[in-house]
CSV table of C-alpha atoms in Angstrom, one decimal:
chain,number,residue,atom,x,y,z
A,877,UNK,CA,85.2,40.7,77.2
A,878,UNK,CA,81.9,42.3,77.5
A,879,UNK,CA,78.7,40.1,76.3
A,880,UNK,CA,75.8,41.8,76.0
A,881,UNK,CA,72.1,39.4,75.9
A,882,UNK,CA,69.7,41.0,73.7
A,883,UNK,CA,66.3,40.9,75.5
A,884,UNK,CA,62.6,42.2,76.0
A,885,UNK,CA,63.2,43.7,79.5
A,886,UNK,CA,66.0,46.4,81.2
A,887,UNK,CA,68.2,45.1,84.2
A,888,UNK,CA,69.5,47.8,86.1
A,889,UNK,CA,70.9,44.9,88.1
A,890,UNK,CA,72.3,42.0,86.3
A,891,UNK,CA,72.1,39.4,89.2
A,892,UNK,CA,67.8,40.7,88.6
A,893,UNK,CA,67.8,37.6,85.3
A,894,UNK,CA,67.4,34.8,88.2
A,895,UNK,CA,63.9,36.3,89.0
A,896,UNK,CA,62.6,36.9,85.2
A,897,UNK,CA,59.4,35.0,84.4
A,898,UNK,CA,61.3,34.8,80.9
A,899,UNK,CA,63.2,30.7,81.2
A,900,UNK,CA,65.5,30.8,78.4
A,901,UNK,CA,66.9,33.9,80.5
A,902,UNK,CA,67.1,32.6,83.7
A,903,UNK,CA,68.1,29.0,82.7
A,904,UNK,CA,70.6,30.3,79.7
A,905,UNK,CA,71.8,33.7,80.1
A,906,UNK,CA,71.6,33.1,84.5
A,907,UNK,CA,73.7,29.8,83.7
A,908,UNK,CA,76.5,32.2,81.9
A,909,UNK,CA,76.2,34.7,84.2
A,910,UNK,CA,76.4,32.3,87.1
A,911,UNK,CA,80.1,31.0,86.7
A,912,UNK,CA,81.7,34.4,84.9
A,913,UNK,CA,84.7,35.2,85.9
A,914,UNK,CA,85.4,38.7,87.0
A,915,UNK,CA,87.7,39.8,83.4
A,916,UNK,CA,84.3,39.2,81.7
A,917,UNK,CA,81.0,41.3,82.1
A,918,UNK,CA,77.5,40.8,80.8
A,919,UNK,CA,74.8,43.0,80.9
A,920,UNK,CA,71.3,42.2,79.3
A,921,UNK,CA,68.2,44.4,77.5
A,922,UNK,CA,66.8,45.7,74.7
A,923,UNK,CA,69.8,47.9,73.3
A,924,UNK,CA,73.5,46.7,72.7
A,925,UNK,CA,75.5,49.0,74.9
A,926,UNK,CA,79.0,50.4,73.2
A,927,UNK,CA,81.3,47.9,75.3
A,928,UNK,CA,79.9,45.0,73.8
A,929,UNK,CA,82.1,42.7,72.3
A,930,UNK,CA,79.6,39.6,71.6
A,931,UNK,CA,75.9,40.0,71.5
A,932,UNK,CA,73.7,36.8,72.5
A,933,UNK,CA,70.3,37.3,70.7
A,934,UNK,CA,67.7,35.9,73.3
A,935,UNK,CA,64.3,35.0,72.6
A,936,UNK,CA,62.0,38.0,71.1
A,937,UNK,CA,58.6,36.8,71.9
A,938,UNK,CA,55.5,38.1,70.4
A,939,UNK,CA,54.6,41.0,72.8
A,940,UNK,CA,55.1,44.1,70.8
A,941,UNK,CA,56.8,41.8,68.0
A,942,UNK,CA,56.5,44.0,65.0
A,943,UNK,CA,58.6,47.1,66.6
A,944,UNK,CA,60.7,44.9,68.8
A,945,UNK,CA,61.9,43.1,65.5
A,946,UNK,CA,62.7,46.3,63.7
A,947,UNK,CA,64.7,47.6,66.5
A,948,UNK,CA,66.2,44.5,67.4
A,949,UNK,CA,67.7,44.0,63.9
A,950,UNK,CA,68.7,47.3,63.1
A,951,UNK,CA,70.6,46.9,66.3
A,952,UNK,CA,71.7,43.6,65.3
A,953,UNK,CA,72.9,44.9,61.7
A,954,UNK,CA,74.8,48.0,63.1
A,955,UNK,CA,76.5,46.4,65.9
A,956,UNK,CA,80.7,45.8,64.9
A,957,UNK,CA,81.3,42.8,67.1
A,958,UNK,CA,80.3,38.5,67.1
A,959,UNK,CA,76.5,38.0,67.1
A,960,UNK,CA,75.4,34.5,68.6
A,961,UNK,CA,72.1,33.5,68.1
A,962,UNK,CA,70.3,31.9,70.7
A,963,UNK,CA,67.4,29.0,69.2
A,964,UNK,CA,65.3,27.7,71.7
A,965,UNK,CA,61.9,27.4,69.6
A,966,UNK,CA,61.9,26.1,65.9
A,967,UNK,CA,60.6,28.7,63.8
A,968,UNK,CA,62.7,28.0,60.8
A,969,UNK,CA,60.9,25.0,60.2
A,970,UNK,CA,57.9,25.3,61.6
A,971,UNK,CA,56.2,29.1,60.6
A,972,UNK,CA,54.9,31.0,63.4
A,973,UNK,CA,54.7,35.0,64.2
A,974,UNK,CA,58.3,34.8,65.0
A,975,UNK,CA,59.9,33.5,61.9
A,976,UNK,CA,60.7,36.2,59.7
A,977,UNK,CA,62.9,38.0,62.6
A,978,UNK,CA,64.4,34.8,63.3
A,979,UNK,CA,65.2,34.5,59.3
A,980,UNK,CA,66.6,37.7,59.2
A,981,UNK,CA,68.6,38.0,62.3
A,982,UNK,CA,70.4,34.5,60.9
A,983,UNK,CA,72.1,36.6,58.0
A,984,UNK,CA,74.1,38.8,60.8
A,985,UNK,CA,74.9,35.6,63.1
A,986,UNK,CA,78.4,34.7,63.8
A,987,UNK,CA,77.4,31.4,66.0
A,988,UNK,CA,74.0,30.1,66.1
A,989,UNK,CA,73.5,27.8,70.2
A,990,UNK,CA,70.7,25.4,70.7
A,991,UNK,CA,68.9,24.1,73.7
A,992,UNK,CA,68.8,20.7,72.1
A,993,UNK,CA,69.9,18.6,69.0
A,994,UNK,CA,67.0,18.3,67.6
A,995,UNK,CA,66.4,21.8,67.0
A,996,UNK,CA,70.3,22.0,65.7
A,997,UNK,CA,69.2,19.5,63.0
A,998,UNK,CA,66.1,21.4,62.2
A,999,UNK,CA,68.3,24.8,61.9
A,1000,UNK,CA,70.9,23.8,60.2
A,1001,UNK,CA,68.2,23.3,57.6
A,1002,UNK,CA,68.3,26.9,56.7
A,1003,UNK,CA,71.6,28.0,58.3
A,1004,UNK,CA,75.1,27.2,57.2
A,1005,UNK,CA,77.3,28.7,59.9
A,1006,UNK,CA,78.5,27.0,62.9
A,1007,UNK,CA,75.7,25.4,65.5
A,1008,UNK,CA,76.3,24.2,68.9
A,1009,UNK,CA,74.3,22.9,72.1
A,1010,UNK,CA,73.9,24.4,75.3
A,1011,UNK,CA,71.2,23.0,77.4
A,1012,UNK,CA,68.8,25.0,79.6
A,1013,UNK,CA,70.5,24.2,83.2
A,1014,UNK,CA,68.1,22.9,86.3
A,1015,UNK,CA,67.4,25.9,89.0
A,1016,UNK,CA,65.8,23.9,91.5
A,1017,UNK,CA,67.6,22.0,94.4
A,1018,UNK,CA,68.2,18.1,94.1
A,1019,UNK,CA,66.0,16.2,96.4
A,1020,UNK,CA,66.1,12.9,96.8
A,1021,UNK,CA,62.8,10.8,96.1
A,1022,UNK,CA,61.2,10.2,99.5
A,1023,UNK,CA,58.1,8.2,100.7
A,1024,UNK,CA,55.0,9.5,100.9
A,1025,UNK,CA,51.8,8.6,101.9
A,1026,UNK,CA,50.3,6.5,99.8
A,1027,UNK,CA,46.5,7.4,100.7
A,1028,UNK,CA,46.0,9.2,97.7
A,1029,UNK,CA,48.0,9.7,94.8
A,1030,UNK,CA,49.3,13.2,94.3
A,1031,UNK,CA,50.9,14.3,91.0
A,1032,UNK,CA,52.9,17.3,89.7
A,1033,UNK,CA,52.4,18.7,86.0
A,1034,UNK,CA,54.5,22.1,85.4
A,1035,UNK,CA,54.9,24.1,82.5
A,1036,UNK,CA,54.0,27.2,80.5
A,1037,UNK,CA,50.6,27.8,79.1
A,1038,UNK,CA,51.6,26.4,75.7
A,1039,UNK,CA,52.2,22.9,76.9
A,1040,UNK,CA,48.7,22.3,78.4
A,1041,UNK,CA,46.9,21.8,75.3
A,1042,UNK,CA,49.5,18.1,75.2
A,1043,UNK,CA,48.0,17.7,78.8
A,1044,UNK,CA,44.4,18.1,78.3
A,1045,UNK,CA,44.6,16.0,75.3
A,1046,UNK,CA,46.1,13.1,77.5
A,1047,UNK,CA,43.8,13.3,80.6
A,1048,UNK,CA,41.5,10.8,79.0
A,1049,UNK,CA,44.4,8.0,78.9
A,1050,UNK,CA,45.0,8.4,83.1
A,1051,UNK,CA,43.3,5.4,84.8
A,1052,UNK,CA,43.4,5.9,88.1
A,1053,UNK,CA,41.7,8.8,91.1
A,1054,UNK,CA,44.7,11.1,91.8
A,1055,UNK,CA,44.7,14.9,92.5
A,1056,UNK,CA,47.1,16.4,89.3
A,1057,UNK,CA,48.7,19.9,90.4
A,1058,UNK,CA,49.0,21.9,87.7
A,1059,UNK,CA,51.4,24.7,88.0
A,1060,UNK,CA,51.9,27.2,84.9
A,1061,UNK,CA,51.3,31.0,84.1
A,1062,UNK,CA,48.2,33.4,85.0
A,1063,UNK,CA,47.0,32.4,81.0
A,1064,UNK,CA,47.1,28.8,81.7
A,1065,UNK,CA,45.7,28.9,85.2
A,1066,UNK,CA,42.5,30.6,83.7
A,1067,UNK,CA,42.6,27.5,80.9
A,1068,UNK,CA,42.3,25.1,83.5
A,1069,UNK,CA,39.7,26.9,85.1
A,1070,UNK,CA,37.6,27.0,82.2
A,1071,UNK,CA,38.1,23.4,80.7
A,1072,UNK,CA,35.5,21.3,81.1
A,1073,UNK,CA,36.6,18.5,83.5
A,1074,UNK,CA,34.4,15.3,82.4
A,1075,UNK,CA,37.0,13.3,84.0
A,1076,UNK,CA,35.2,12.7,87.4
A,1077,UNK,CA,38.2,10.6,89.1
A,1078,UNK,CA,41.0,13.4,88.3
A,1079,UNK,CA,40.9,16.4,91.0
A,1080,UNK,CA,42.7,19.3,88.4
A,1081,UNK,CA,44.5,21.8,90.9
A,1082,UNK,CA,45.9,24.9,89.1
A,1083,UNK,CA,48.6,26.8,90.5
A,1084,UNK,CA,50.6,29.5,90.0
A,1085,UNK,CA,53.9,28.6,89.0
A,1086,UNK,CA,57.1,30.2,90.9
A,1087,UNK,CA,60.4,28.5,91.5
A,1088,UNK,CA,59.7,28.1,95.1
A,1089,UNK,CA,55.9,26.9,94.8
A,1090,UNK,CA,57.5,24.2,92.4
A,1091,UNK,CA,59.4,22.6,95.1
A,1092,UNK,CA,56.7,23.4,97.7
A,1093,UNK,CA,54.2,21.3,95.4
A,1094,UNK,CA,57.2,18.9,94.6
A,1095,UNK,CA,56.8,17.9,98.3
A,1096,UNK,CA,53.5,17.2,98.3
A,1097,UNK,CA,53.3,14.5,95.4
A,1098,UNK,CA,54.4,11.3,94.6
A,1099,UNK,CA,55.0,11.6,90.9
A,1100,UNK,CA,55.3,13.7,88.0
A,1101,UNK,CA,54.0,13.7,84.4
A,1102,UNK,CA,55.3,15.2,81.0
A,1103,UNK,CA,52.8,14.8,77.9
A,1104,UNK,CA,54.6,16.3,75.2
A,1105,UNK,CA,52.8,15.1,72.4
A,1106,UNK,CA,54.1,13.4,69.5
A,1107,UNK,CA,52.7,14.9,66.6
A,1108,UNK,CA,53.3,18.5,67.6
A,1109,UNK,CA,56.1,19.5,65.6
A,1110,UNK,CA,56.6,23.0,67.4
A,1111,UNK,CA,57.5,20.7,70.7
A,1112,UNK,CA,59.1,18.4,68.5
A,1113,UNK,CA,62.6,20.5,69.5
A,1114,UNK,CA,61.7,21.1,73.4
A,1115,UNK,CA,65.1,20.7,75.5
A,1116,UNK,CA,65.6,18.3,78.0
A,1117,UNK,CA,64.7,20.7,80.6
A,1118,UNK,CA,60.9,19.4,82.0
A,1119,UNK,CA,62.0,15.9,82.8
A,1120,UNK,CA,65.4,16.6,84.2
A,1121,UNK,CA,63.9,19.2,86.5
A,1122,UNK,CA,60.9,16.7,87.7
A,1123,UNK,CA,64.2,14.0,88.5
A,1124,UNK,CA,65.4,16.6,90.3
A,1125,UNK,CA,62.5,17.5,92.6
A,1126,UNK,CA,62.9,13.7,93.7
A,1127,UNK,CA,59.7,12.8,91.8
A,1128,UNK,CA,59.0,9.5,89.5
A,1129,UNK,CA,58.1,10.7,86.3
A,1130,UNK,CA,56.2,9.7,83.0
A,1131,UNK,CA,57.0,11.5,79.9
A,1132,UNK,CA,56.7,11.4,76.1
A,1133,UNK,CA,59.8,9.6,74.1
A,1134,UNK,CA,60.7,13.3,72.9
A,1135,UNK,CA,64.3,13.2,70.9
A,1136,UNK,CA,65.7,15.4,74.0
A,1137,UNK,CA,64.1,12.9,76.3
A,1138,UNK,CA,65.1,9.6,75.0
A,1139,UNK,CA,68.9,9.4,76.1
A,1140,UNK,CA,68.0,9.5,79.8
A,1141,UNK,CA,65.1,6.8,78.4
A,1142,UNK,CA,66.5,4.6,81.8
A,1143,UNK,CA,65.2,7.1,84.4
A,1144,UNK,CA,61.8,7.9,83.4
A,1145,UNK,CA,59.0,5.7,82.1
A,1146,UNK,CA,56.9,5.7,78.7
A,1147,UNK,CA,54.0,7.6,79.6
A,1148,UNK,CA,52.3,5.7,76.2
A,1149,UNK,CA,53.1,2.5,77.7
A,1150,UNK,CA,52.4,0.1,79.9
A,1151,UNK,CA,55.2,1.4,82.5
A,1152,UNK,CA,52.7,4.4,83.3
A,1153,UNK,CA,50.1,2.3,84.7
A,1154,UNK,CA,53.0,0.7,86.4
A,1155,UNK,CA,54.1,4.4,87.8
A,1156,UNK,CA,50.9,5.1,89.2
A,1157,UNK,CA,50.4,2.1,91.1
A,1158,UNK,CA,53.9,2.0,92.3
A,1159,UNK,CA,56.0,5.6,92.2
A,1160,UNK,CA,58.3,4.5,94.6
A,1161,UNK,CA,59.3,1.5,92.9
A,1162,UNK,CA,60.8,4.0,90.7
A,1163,UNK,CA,62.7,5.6,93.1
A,1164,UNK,CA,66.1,4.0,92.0
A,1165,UNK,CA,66.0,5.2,88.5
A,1166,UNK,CA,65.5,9.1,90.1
A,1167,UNK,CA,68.1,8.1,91.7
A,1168,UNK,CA,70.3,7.3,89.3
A,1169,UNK,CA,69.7,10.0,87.5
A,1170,UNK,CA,70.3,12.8,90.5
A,1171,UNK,CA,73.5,11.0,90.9
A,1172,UNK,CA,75.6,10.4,86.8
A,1173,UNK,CA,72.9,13.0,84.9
A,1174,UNK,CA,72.1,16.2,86.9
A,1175,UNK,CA,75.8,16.8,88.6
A,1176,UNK,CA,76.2,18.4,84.3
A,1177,UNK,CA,73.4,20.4,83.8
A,1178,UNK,CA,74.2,22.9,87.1
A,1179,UNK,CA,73.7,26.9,86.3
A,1180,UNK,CA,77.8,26.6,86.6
A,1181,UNK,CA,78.5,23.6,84.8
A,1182,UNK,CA,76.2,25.0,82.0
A,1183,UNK,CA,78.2,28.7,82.4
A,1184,UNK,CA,81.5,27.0,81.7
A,1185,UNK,CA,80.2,25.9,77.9
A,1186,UNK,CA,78.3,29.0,77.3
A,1187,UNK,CA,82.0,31.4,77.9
A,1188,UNK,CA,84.2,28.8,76.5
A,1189,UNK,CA,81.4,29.2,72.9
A,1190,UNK,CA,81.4,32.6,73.3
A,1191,UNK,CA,85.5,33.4,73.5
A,1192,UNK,CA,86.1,31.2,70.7
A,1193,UNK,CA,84.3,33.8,68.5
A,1194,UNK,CA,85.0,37.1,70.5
């Protein structure tokens, strides 16, 4: 079988989608490609080549939206084979730029996959064909939660340029002098740059983000934090992704109750609660819950683990 992944940029090399800045291709299509066996190919841009049994439609994204969407769906519509959609932001419920390609390419899907339940519920709000749940798989290495000194507190904050306004907006609630790293885009860096720190005990360090400079960073802190915020109902879908991958760099961590959050609600602590305060004055003392979760949660969301759901979806339509 041939699956092709519908998506802004060219590889000329397929192995090339474990260095895209884009995540849903690196953590979703790299997961498929990661454990395909050699009777299957999969190539990925922004033309369906003739081979092509199943088409995944990735994410569009906004850059050049109004010609990518006309070409994209006249693609879409002409194509012969399965198309799977892949929904990894709500905008079926929530109207942004990208909705009315997302609308439209709906009416051609075969298979619609999900990067968490909650946005399966809000789809299937406008969809009536068949939904499932893959979730974005964890590219960094499991380290085990170490001691560090406890001098000053160092903490890690990660995450595209569209999360930050959730983390500004929380900076007031942090109690305590700590240096927070902040690692995002080249957009978000020059956000941080530009806010207006009136918080004299917090020591905002922006950084560029890379795989690599994540761990690097990782090393460095003693904790993690993940305000999501509550009443944004375009994050109110957001995989499970952030939190899994701050257990994985070792690192205590406070997040929002997000739906995709809450069933691993044992291994992290209620950043709107009194365990935060409890975090910061004592990380390691949650080093057995990071722990536990490197040990019965992570071993499922591997790039092959993750690989083996996304072929076994994607024969049962071909």
């Amino acid at each position: 079988m041939h699956i092709h992944w519908l998506a802004p940029e060219t590889f000329g090399n397929i192995h090339a989608l474990y260095a895209t800045p884009l995540a849903s291709l690196r953590l979703r299509a790299g997961a498929l490609l990661s454990g395909l066996p050699p009777e299957h190919t999969l190539t990925a841009g922004p033309h369906i080549p003739a081979p092509t049994q199943v088409c995944v439609v990735g994410k569009i994204g906004v850059a050049d939206l109004e010609n990518r969407q006309t070409q994209w769906l006249n693609e879409i519509k002409s194509f012969k084979g399965q198309v799977v959609l892949d929904f990894t932001d709500d905008h079926v419920t929530v109207a942004s730029k990208m909705s009315g390609f997302y609308m439209q390419a709906l009416q051609s899907a075969h298979l619609a996959i999900c990067s968490s339940f909650r946005l399966q519920s809000q789809l299937a709000q406008v969809y009536n064909g068949p939904i499932q749940v893959v979730p974005d798989a964890i590219e960094c290495p499991i380290i085990p939660p170490q001691s560090k000194p406890a001098d000053s507190l160092q903490v890690l904050w990660f995450g595209h340029s569209t999360n930050l306004p959730a983390l500004l907006d929380f900076l007031p609630s942090i109690p305590l002098a700590l240096t927070l790293h902040v690692l995002t885009n080249a957009k978000g860096i020059q956000q941080i740059k530009a806010f207006s720190n009136a918080h004299n005990h917090l020591q905002l360090v922006p950084e560029m983000w890379s795989p690599q400079g994540m761990v690097k960073t990782a090393m460095k802190c003693q904790m993690c934090i993940i305000p999501v915020g509550l009443d944004n109902a375009k994050k109110a879908g957001v995989s499970s992704n952030r939190l899994l991958t701050a257990l994985a760099l070792g690192l205590p961590t406070s997040a929002d109750l997000t739906d995709s959050y809450a069933e691993f609600r044992n291994d992290f602590a209620d950043i709107r609660s009194a365990e935060f305060a409890e975090m910061l004055n004592s990380p390691q003392s949650w080093h057995s819950r990071v722990q536990h979760a490197q040990t019965t949660v992570l071993p499922a969301y591997t790039f092959p683990k993750l690989g083996e759901q996304w072929l076994k979806l994607l024969l049962s339509i071909a």
